[in-house]
Coordinates of C-alpha atoms in Angstrom, one line a residue:
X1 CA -15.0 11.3 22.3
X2 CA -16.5 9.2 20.0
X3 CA -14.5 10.3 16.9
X4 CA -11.7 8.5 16.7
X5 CA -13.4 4.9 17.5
X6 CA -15.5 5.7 14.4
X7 CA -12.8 6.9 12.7
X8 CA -11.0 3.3 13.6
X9 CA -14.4 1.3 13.1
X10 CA -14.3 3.1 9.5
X11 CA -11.0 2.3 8.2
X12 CA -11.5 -1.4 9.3
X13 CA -14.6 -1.7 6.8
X14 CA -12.2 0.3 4.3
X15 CA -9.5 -2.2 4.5
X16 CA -12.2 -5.6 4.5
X17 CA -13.9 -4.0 1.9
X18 CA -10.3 -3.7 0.0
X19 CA -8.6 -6.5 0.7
X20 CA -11.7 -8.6 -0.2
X21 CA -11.3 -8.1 -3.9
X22 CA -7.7 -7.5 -3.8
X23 CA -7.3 -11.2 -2.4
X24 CA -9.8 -12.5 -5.4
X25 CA -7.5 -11.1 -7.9
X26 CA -4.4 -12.1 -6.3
X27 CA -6.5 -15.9 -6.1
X28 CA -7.2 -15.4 -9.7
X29 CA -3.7 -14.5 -10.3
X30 CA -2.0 -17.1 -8.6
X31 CA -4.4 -19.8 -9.1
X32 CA -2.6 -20.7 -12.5
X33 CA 1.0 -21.0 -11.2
X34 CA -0.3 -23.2 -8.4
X35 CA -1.7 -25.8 -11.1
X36 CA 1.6 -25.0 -13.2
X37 CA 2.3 -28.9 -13.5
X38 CA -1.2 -29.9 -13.7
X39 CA -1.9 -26.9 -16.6
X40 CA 1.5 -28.1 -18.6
X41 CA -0.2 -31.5 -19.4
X42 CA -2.9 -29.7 -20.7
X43 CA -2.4 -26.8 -22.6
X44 CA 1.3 -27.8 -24.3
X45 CA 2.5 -31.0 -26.0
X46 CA 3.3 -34.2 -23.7
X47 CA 6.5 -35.3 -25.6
X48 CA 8.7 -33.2 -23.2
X49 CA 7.2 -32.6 -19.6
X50 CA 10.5 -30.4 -18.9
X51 CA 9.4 -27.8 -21.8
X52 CA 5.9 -27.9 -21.4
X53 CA 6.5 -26.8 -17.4
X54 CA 9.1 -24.1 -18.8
X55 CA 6.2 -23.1 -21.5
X56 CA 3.8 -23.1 -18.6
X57 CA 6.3 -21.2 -16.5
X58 CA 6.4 -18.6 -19.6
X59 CA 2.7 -17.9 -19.7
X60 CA 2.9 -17.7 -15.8
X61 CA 5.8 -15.2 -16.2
X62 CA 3.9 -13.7 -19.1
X63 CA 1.4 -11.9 -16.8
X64 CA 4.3 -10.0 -14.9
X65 CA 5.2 -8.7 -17.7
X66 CA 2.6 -7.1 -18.8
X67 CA 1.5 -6.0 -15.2
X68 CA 3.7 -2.5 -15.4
X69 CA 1.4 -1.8 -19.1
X70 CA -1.9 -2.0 -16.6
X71 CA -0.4 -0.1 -14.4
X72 CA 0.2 2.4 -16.5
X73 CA -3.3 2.6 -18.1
X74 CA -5.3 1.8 -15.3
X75 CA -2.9 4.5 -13.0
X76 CA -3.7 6.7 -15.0
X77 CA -7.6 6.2 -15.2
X78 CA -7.3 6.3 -11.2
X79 CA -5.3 9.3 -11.1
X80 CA -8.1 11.0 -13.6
X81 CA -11.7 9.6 -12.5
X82 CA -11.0 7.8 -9.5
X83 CA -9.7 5.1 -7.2
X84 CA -13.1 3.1 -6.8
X85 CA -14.2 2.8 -10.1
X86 CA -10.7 2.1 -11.6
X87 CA -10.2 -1.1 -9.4
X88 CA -13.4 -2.0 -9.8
X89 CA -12.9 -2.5 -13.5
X90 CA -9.8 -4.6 -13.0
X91 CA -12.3 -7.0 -10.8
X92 CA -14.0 -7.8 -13.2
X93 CA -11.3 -7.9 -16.0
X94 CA -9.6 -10.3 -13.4
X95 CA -12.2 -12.3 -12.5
X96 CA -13.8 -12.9 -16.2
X97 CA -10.4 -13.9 -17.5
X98 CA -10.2 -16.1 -14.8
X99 CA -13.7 -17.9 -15.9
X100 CA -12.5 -17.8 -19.5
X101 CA -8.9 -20.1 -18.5
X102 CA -11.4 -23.1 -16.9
X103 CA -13.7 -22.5 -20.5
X104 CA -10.6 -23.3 -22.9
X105 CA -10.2 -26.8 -24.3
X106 CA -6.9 -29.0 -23.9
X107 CA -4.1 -29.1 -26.7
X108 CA -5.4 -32.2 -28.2
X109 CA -8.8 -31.0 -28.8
X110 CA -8.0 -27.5 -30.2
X111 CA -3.8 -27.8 -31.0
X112 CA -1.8 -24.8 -30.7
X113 CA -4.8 -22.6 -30.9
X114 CA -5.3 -23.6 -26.9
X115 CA -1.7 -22.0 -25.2
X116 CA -2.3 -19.1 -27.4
X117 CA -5.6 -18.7 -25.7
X118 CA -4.5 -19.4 -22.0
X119 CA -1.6 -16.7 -23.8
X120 CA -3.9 -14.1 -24.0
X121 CA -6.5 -14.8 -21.2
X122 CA -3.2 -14.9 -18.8
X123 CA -2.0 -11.2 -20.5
X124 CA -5.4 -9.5 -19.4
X125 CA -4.9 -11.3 -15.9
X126 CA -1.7 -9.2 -15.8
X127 CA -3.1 -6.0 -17.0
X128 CA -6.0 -6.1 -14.5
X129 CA -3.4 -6.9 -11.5
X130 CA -1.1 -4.0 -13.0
X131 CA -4.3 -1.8 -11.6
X132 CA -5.8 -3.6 -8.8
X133 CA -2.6 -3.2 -6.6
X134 CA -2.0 0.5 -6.2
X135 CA -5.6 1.4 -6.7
X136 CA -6.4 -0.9 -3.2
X137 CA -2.9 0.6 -1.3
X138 CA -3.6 4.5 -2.3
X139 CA -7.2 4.2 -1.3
X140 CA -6.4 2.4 1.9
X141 CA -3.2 4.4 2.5
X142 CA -5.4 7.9 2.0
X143 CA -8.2 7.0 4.3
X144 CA -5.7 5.7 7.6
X145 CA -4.1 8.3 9.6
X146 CA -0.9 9.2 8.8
X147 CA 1.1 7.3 11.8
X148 CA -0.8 4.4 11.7
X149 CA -0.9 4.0 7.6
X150 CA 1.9 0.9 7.6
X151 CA -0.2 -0.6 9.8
X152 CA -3.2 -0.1 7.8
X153 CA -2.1 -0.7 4.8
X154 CA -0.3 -3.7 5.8
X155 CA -3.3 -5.4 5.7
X156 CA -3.9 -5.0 2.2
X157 CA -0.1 -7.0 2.1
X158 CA -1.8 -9.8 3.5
X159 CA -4.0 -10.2 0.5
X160 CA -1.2 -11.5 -2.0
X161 CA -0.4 -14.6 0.4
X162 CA -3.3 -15.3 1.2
X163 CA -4.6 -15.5 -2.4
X164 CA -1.9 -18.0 -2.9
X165 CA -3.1 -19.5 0.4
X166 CA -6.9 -19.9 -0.7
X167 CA -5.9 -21.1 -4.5
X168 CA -3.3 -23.9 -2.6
X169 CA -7.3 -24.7 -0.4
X170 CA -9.2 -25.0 -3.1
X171 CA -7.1 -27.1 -5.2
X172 CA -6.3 -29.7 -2.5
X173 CA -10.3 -29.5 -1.0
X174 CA -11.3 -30.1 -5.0
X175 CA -8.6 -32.8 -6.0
X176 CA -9.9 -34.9 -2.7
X177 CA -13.7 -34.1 -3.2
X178 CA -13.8 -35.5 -6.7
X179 CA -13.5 -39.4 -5.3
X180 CA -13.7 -41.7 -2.6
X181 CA -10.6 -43.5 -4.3
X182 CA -7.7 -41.2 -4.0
X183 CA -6.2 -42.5 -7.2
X184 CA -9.4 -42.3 -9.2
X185 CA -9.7 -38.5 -7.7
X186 CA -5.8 -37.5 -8.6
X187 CA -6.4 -38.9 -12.0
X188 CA -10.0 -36.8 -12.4
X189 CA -8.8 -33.8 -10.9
X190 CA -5.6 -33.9 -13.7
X191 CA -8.2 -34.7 -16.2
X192 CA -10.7 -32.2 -15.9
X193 CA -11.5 -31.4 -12.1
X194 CA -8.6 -28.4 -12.6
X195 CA -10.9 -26.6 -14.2
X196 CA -12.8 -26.4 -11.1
X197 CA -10.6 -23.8 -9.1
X198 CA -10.6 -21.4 -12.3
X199 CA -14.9 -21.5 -12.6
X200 CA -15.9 -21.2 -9.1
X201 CA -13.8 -17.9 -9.1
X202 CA -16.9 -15.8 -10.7
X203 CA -18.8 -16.5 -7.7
X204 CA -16.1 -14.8 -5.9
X205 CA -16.0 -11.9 -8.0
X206 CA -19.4 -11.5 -8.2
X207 CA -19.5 -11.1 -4.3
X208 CA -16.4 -8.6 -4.4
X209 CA -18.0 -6.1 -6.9
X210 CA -21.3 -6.1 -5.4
X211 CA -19.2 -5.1 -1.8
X212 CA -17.4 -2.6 -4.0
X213 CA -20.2 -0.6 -5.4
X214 CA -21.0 0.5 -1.8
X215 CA -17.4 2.1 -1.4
X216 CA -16.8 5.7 -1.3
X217 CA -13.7 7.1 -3.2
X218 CA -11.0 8.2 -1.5
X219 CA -10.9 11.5 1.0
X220 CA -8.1 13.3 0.0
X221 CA -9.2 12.2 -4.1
X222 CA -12.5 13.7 -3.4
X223 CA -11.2 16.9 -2.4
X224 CA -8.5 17.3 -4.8
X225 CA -11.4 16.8 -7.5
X226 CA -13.7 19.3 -5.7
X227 CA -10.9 21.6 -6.0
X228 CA -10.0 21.2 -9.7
X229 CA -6.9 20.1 -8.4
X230 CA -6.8 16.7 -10.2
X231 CA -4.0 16.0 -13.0
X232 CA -4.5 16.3 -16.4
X233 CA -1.8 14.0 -17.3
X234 CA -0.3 11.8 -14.9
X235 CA 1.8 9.9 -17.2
X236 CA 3.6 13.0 -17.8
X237 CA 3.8 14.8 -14.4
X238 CA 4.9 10.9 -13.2
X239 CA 7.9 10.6 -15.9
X240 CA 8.6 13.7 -17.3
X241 CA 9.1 15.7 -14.1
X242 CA 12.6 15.0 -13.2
X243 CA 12.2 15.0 -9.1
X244 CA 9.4 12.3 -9.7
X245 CA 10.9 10.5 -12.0
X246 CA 14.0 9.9 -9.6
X247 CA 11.7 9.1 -6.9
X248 CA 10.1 6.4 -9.6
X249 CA 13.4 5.3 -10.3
X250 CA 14.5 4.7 -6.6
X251 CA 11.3 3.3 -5.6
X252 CA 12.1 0.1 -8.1
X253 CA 15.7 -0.1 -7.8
X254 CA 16.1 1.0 -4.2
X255 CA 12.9 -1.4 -2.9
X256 CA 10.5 -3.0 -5.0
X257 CA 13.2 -5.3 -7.4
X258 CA 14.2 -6.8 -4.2
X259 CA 11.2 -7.4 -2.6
X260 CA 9.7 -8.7 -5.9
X261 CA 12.5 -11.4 -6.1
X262 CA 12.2 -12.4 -2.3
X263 CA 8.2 -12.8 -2.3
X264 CA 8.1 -15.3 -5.5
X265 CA 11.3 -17.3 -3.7
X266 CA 10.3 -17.5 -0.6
X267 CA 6.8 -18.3 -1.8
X268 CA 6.8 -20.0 -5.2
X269 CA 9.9 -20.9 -6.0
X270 CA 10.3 -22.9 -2.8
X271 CA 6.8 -24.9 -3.9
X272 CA 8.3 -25.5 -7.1
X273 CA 11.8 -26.2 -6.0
X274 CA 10.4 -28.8 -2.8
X275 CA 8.3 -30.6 -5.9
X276 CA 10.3 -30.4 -8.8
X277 CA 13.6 -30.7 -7.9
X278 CA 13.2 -32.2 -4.1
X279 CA 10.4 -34.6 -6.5
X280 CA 8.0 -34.1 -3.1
X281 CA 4.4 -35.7 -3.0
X282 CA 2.3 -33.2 -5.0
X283 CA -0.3 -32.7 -2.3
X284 CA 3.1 -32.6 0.5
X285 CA 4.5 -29.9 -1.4
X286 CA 1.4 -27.7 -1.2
X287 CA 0.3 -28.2 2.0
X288 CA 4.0 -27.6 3.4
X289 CA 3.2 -24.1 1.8
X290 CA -0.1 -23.6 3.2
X291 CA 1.1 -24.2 6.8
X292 CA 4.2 -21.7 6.2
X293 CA 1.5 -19.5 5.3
X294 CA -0.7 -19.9 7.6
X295 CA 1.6 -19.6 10.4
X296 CA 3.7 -16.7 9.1
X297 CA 0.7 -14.2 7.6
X298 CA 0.7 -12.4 10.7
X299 CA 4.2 -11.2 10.4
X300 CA 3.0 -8.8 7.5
X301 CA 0.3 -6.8 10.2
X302 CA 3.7 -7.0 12.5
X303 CA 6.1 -5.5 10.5
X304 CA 3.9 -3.0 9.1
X305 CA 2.6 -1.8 12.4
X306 CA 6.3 -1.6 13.9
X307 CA 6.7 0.4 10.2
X308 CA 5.3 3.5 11.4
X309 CA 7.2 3.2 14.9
X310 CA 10.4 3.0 13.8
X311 CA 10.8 3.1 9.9
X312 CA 10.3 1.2 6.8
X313 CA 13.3 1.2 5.3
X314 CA 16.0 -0.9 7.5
X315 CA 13.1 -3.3 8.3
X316 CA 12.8 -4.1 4.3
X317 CA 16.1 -3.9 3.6
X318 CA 17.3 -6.4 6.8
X319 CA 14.7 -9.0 4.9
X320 CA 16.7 -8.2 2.1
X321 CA 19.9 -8.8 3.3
X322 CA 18.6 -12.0 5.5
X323 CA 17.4 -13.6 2.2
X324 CA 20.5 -13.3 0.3
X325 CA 22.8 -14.9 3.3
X326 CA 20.6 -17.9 4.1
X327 CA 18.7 -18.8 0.5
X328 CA 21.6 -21.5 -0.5
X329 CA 21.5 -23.0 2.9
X330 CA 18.0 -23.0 3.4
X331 CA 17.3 -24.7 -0.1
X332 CA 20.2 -27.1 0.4
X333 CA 18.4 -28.4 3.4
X334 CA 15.2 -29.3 2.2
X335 CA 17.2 -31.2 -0.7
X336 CA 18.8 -32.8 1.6
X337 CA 15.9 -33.4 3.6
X338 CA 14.4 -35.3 0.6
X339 CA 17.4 -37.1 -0.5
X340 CA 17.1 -40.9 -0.5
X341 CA 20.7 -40.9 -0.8
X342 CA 20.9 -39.6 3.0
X343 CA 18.4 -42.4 4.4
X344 CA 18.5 -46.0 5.1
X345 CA 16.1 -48.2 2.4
X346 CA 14.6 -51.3 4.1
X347 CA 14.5 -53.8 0.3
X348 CA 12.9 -56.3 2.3
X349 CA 9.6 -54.4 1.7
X350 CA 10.3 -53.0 -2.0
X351 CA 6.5 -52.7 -4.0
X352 CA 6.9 -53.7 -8.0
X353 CA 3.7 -53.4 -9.5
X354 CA 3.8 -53.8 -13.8
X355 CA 0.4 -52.6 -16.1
X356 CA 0.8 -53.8 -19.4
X357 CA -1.8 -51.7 -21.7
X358 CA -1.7 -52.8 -25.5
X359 CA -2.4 -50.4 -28.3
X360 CA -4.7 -51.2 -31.0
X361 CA -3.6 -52.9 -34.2
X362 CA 0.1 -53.0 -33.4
X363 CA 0.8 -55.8 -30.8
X364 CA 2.8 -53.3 -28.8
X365 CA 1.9 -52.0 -25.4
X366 CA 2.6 -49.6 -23.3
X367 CA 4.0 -50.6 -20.0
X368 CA 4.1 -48.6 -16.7
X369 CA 6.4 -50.2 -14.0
X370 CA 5.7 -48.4 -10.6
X371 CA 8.2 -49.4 -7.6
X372 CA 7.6 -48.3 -4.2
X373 CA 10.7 -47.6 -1.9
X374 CA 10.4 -47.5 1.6
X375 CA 12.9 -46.0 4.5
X376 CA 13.4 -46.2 8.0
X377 CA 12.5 -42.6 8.6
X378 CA 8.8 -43.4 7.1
X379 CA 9.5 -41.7 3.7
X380 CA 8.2 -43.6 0.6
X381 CA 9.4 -42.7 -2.8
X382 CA 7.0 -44.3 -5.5
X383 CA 9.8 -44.7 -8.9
X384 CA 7.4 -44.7 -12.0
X385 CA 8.9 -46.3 -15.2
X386 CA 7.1 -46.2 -18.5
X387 CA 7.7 -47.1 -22.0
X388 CA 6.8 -49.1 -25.0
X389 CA 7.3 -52.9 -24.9
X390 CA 7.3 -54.0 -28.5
X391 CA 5.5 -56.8 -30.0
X392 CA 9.4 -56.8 -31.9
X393 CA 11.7 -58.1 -29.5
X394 CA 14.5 -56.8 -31.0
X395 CA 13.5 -53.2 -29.9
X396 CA 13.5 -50.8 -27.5
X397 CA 12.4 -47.8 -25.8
X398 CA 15.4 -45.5 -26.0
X399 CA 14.7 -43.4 -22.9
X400 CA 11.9 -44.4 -20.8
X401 CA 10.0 -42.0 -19.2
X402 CA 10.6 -42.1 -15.3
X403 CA 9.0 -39.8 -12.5
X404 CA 10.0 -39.7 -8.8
X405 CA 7.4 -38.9 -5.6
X406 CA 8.2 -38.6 -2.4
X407 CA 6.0 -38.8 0.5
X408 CA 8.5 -37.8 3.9
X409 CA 8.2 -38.7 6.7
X410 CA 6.1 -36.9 9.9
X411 CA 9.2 -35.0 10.8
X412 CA 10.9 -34.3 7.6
X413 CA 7.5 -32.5 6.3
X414 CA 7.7 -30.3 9.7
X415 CA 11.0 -29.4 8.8
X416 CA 10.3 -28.4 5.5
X417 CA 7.1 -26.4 7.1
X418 CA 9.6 -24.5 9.4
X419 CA 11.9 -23.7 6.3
X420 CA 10.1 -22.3 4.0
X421 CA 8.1 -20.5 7.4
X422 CA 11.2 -18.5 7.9
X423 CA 11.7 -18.0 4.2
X424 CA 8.1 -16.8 3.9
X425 CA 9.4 -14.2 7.1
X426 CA 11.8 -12.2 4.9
X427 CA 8.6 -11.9 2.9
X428 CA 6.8 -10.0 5.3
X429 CA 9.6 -8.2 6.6
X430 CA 10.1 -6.5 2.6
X431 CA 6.4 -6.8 1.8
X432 CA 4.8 -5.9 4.7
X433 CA 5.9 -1.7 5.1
X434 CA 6.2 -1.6 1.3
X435 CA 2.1 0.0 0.8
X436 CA 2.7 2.7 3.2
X437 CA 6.1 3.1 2.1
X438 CA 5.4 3.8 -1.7
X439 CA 2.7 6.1 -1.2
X440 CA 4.4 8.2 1.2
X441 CA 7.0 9.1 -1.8
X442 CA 4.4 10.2 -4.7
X443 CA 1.6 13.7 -4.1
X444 CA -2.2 12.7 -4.2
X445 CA -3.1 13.9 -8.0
X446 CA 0.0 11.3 -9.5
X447 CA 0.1 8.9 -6.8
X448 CA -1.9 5.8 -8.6
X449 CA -0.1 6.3 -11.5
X450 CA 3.5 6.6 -9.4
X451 CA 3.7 3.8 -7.3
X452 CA 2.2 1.4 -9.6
X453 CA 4.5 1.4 -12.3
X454 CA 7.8 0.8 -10.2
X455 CA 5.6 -1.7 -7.9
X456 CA 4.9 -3.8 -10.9
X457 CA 7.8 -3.4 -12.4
X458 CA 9.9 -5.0 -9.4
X459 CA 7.6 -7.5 -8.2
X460 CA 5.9 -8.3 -11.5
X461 CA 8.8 -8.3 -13.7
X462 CA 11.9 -9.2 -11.4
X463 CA 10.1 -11.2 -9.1
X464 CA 7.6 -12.6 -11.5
X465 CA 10.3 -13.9 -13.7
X466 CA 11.8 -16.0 -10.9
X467 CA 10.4 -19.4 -10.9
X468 CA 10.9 -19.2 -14.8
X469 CA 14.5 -18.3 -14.6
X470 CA 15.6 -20.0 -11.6
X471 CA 14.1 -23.7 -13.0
X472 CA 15.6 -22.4 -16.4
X473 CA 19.1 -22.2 -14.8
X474 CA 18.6 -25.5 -13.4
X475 CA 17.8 -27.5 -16.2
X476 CA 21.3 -25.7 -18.3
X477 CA 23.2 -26.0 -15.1
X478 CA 22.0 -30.0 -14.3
X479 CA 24.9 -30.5 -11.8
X480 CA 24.1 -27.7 -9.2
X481 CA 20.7 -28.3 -8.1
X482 CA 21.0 -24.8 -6.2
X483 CA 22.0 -22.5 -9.1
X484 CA 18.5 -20.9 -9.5
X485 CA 18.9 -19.1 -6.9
X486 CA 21.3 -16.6 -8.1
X487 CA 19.1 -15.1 -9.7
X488 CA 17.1 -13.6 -6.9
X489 CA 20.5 -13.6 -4.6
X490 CA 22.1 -10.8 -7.1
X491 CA 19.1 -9.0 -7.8
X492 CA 18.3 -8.7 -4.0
X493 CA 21.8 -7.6 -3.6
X494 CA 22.1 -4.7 -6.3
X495 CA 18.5 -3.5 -4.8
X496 CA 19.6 -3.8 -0.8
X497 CA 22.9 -2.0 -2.1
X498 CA 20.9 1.3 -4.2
X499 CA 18.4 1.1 -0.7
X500 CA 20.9 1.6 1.7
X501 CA 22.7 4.4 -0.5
X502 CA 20.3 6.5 -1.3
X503 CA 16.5 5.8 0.5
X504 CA 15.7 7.7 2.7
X505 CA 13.3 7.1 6.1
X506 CA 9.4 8.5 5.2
X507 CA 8.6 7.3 8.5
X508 CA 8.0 11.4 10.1
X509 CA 6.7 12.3 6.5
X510 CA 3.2 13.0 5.9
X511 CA 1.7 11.6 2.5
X512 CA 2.9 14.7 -0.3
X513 CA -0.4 16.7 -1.2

């Protein structure tokens, strides 16, 4: 009578015990594309803030692409000693490179030799996540019972967003801790208090491993291995063998491209896009993402568990489909929301503050004019002009340097919140059944090796490469603030269009053996 609740009581420890270190590398992961703006000021020249956030963007992209090379070598390390001891190893990887990013000094101490650091530290961040994914999905998806395992392994979905979710915490509880004065805390936190986030990760990692150590390996591993059942090559049964090769091949085109692409929109595109283009209060912009995420986490334990009632197919491919309809609209209204163009400016109560702060020996100075706009709604938007003012009259600063912040209003910042909310829902409807669904297509001895390359593949390299390309298009097509998103529109298309072709339901299919 008892059985079953132990069985239940087991799996939960299986999953905590998972997701644990599965959410400190995705933390680890993530924790440099939430500081993307802060990171470009420090690690890449300051004479152009556009390319220095594209070069950031690069490095950030750079560790997707290398994801599918770690999933090949560490799939194939899972698929011939083991799930628990391969994903331990990409803890550590993970969480040392991690250490190593908050260790490396700034471009003007070191010069170029610092973003080919942060280069390389970011590249063996990649290669560790390329293992850590399908390592933590087979060995959850192989202990759950077989019409319960979207559930289950929905649960390990979880840990991506709310990696992103607890690097967004700690860099807002850090930036606020480091002063009483807000303004002397913004300006220590983009100093050196970033560094912060990327140290205290060890401690983390350091707890994961040792909760690690205690796990067993996988069930239906173990007995393959007793057996002598275990492959000998997984790289080749996985690629050479045409029936699994197709199944590899659907598996990226048919689900994972598409739900790569609508994660990092819905996620961190929308971030970037509500600061950088919508020019929204830094601290705004992440804690709009935080709430989103907060609210909408439990969707992924939703549509997994409905997964295994009535399929995992339709439900990932109707996020799919929901995404490409409603992306332009959606964006276009929180432009819209932030445009100052669209609200009522009271002058009346216009802010000019001008610092004049002279450089040595030359009699010129650099001067920072800072005007603060304010609106009927509530929303301020701070205008920040600098340049040089010359001792030389007759000269002048060709293009001064000028930033925009927003803070909206109460209901403006809600309404953002319940944007990027239902945006963050297509995410859990792709990402939610994917775990169960990709095991459910590859046999035990190959699976690691299987599902990880196509898995890393589409949301490493197609999804990965989002914010990159989609702030890339904006900056060569200036006039439509929107154009970004074609990118993840088309390749969401040609993946919902392969899916609904040729997948097939696995929902009455037991996991291959």
């Amino acid at each position: 009578m008892n059985q079953p609740t132990n069985e239940v009581q087991g799996i939960r420890r299986i999953i905590a015990a998972s997701s644990v270190g599965t959410l400190i590398e995705w933390y680890d992961f993530y924790i440099f594309g939430s500081l993307a703006t802060v990171i470009a000021t420090q690690f890449f020249p300051k004479t152009n803030p556009t390319a220095a956030l594209l070069s950031t963007f690069a490095t950030f992209a750079a560790g997707f692409i290398v994801r599918p090379f770690g999933a090949l070598v560490f799939g194939r390390l899972g698929d011939l000693i083991g799930r628990k001891y391969t994903f331990l190893l990409t803890l550590i990887i993970m969480g040392s490179s991690t250490f190593a990013i908050g260790l490396v000094p700034g471009y003007e101490t070191i010069g170029f030799a610092a973003p080919i650091l942060v280069l390389v530290l970011r590249l063996l961040q990649g290669l560790a996540l390329g293992g850590e994914y399908g390592g933590a999905a087979t060995y959850v998806a192989e202990h759950a019972p077989p019409k319960r395992r979207g559930f289950f392994t929905s649960w390990i979905q979880t840990t991506a967003t709310l990696g992103l979710f607890l690097s967004l915490g700690i860099i807002l509880i850090t930036r606020h801790s480091l002063d009483i004065d807000r303004a002397k805390s913004i300006a220590k936190f983009n100093d050196w208090g970033w560094r912060i986030p990327f140290l205290v990760s060890i401690f983390l990692v350091v707890i994961s491993v040792y909760i690690r150590l205690k796990m067993k390996e996988s069930p239906m591993y173990a007995k393959l291995k007793i057996e002598g059942k275990t492959s000998s090559n997984p790289l080749k049964e996985s690629f050479t063998h045409r029936s699994n090769l197709k199944m590899v091949l659907l598996a990226l085109f048919g689900a994972t491209m598409g739900q790569g692409v609508v994660w990092y929109t819905g996620q961190f595109y929308a971030q970037s896009f509500i600061e950088n283009i919508c020019k929204v209060d830094f601290e705004q912009s992440r804690t709009i993402l935080i709430w989103a995420i907060l609210f909408a986490t439990p969707f992924f334990v939703f549509f997994g568990g409905w997964s295994d009632r009535v399929g995992r197919e339709w439900i990932m491919m109707i996020g799919m489909l929901l995404a490409i309809i409603t992306y332009r609209p959606l964006f276009g209204q929180l432009l819209s929301i932030a445009d100052a163009n669209n609200k009522i400016e009271l002058p009346e109560q216009k802010q000019i503050n001008t610092t004049i702060n002279p450089f040595a020996h030359t009699g010129n100075s650099l001067r920072i004019v800072s005007t603060k706009h304010f609106f009927s709604d509530g929303m301020v938007m701070t205008e920040t002009k600098t340049d040089t003012a010359y001792a030389d009259l007759s000269k002048t600063t060709i293009k001064p340097d000028i930033k925009l912040s927003k803070l909206i209003s109460k209901n403006d910042y809600w309404m953002m919140v319940a944007i990027v909310f239902l945006m963050i829902i297509y995410v859990t409807m792709v990402y939610g059944p994917i775990a169960a669904f990709l095991v459910e297509m590859f046999p035990t001895k190959i699976r690691y090796t299987s599902m990880s390359l196509p898995y890393h593949i589409g949301n490493g390299i197609f999804g990965g490469l989002t914010p990159f390309i989609a702030l890339l298009l904006t900056t060569i097509y200036s006039t439509d603030k929107l154009v970004g998103l074609f990118y993840p529109m088309i390749v969401a298309g040609v993946c919902l269009l392969i899916g609904v072709l040729y997948l097939r339901n696995k929902i009455d299919s037991d996991v291959n053996d």
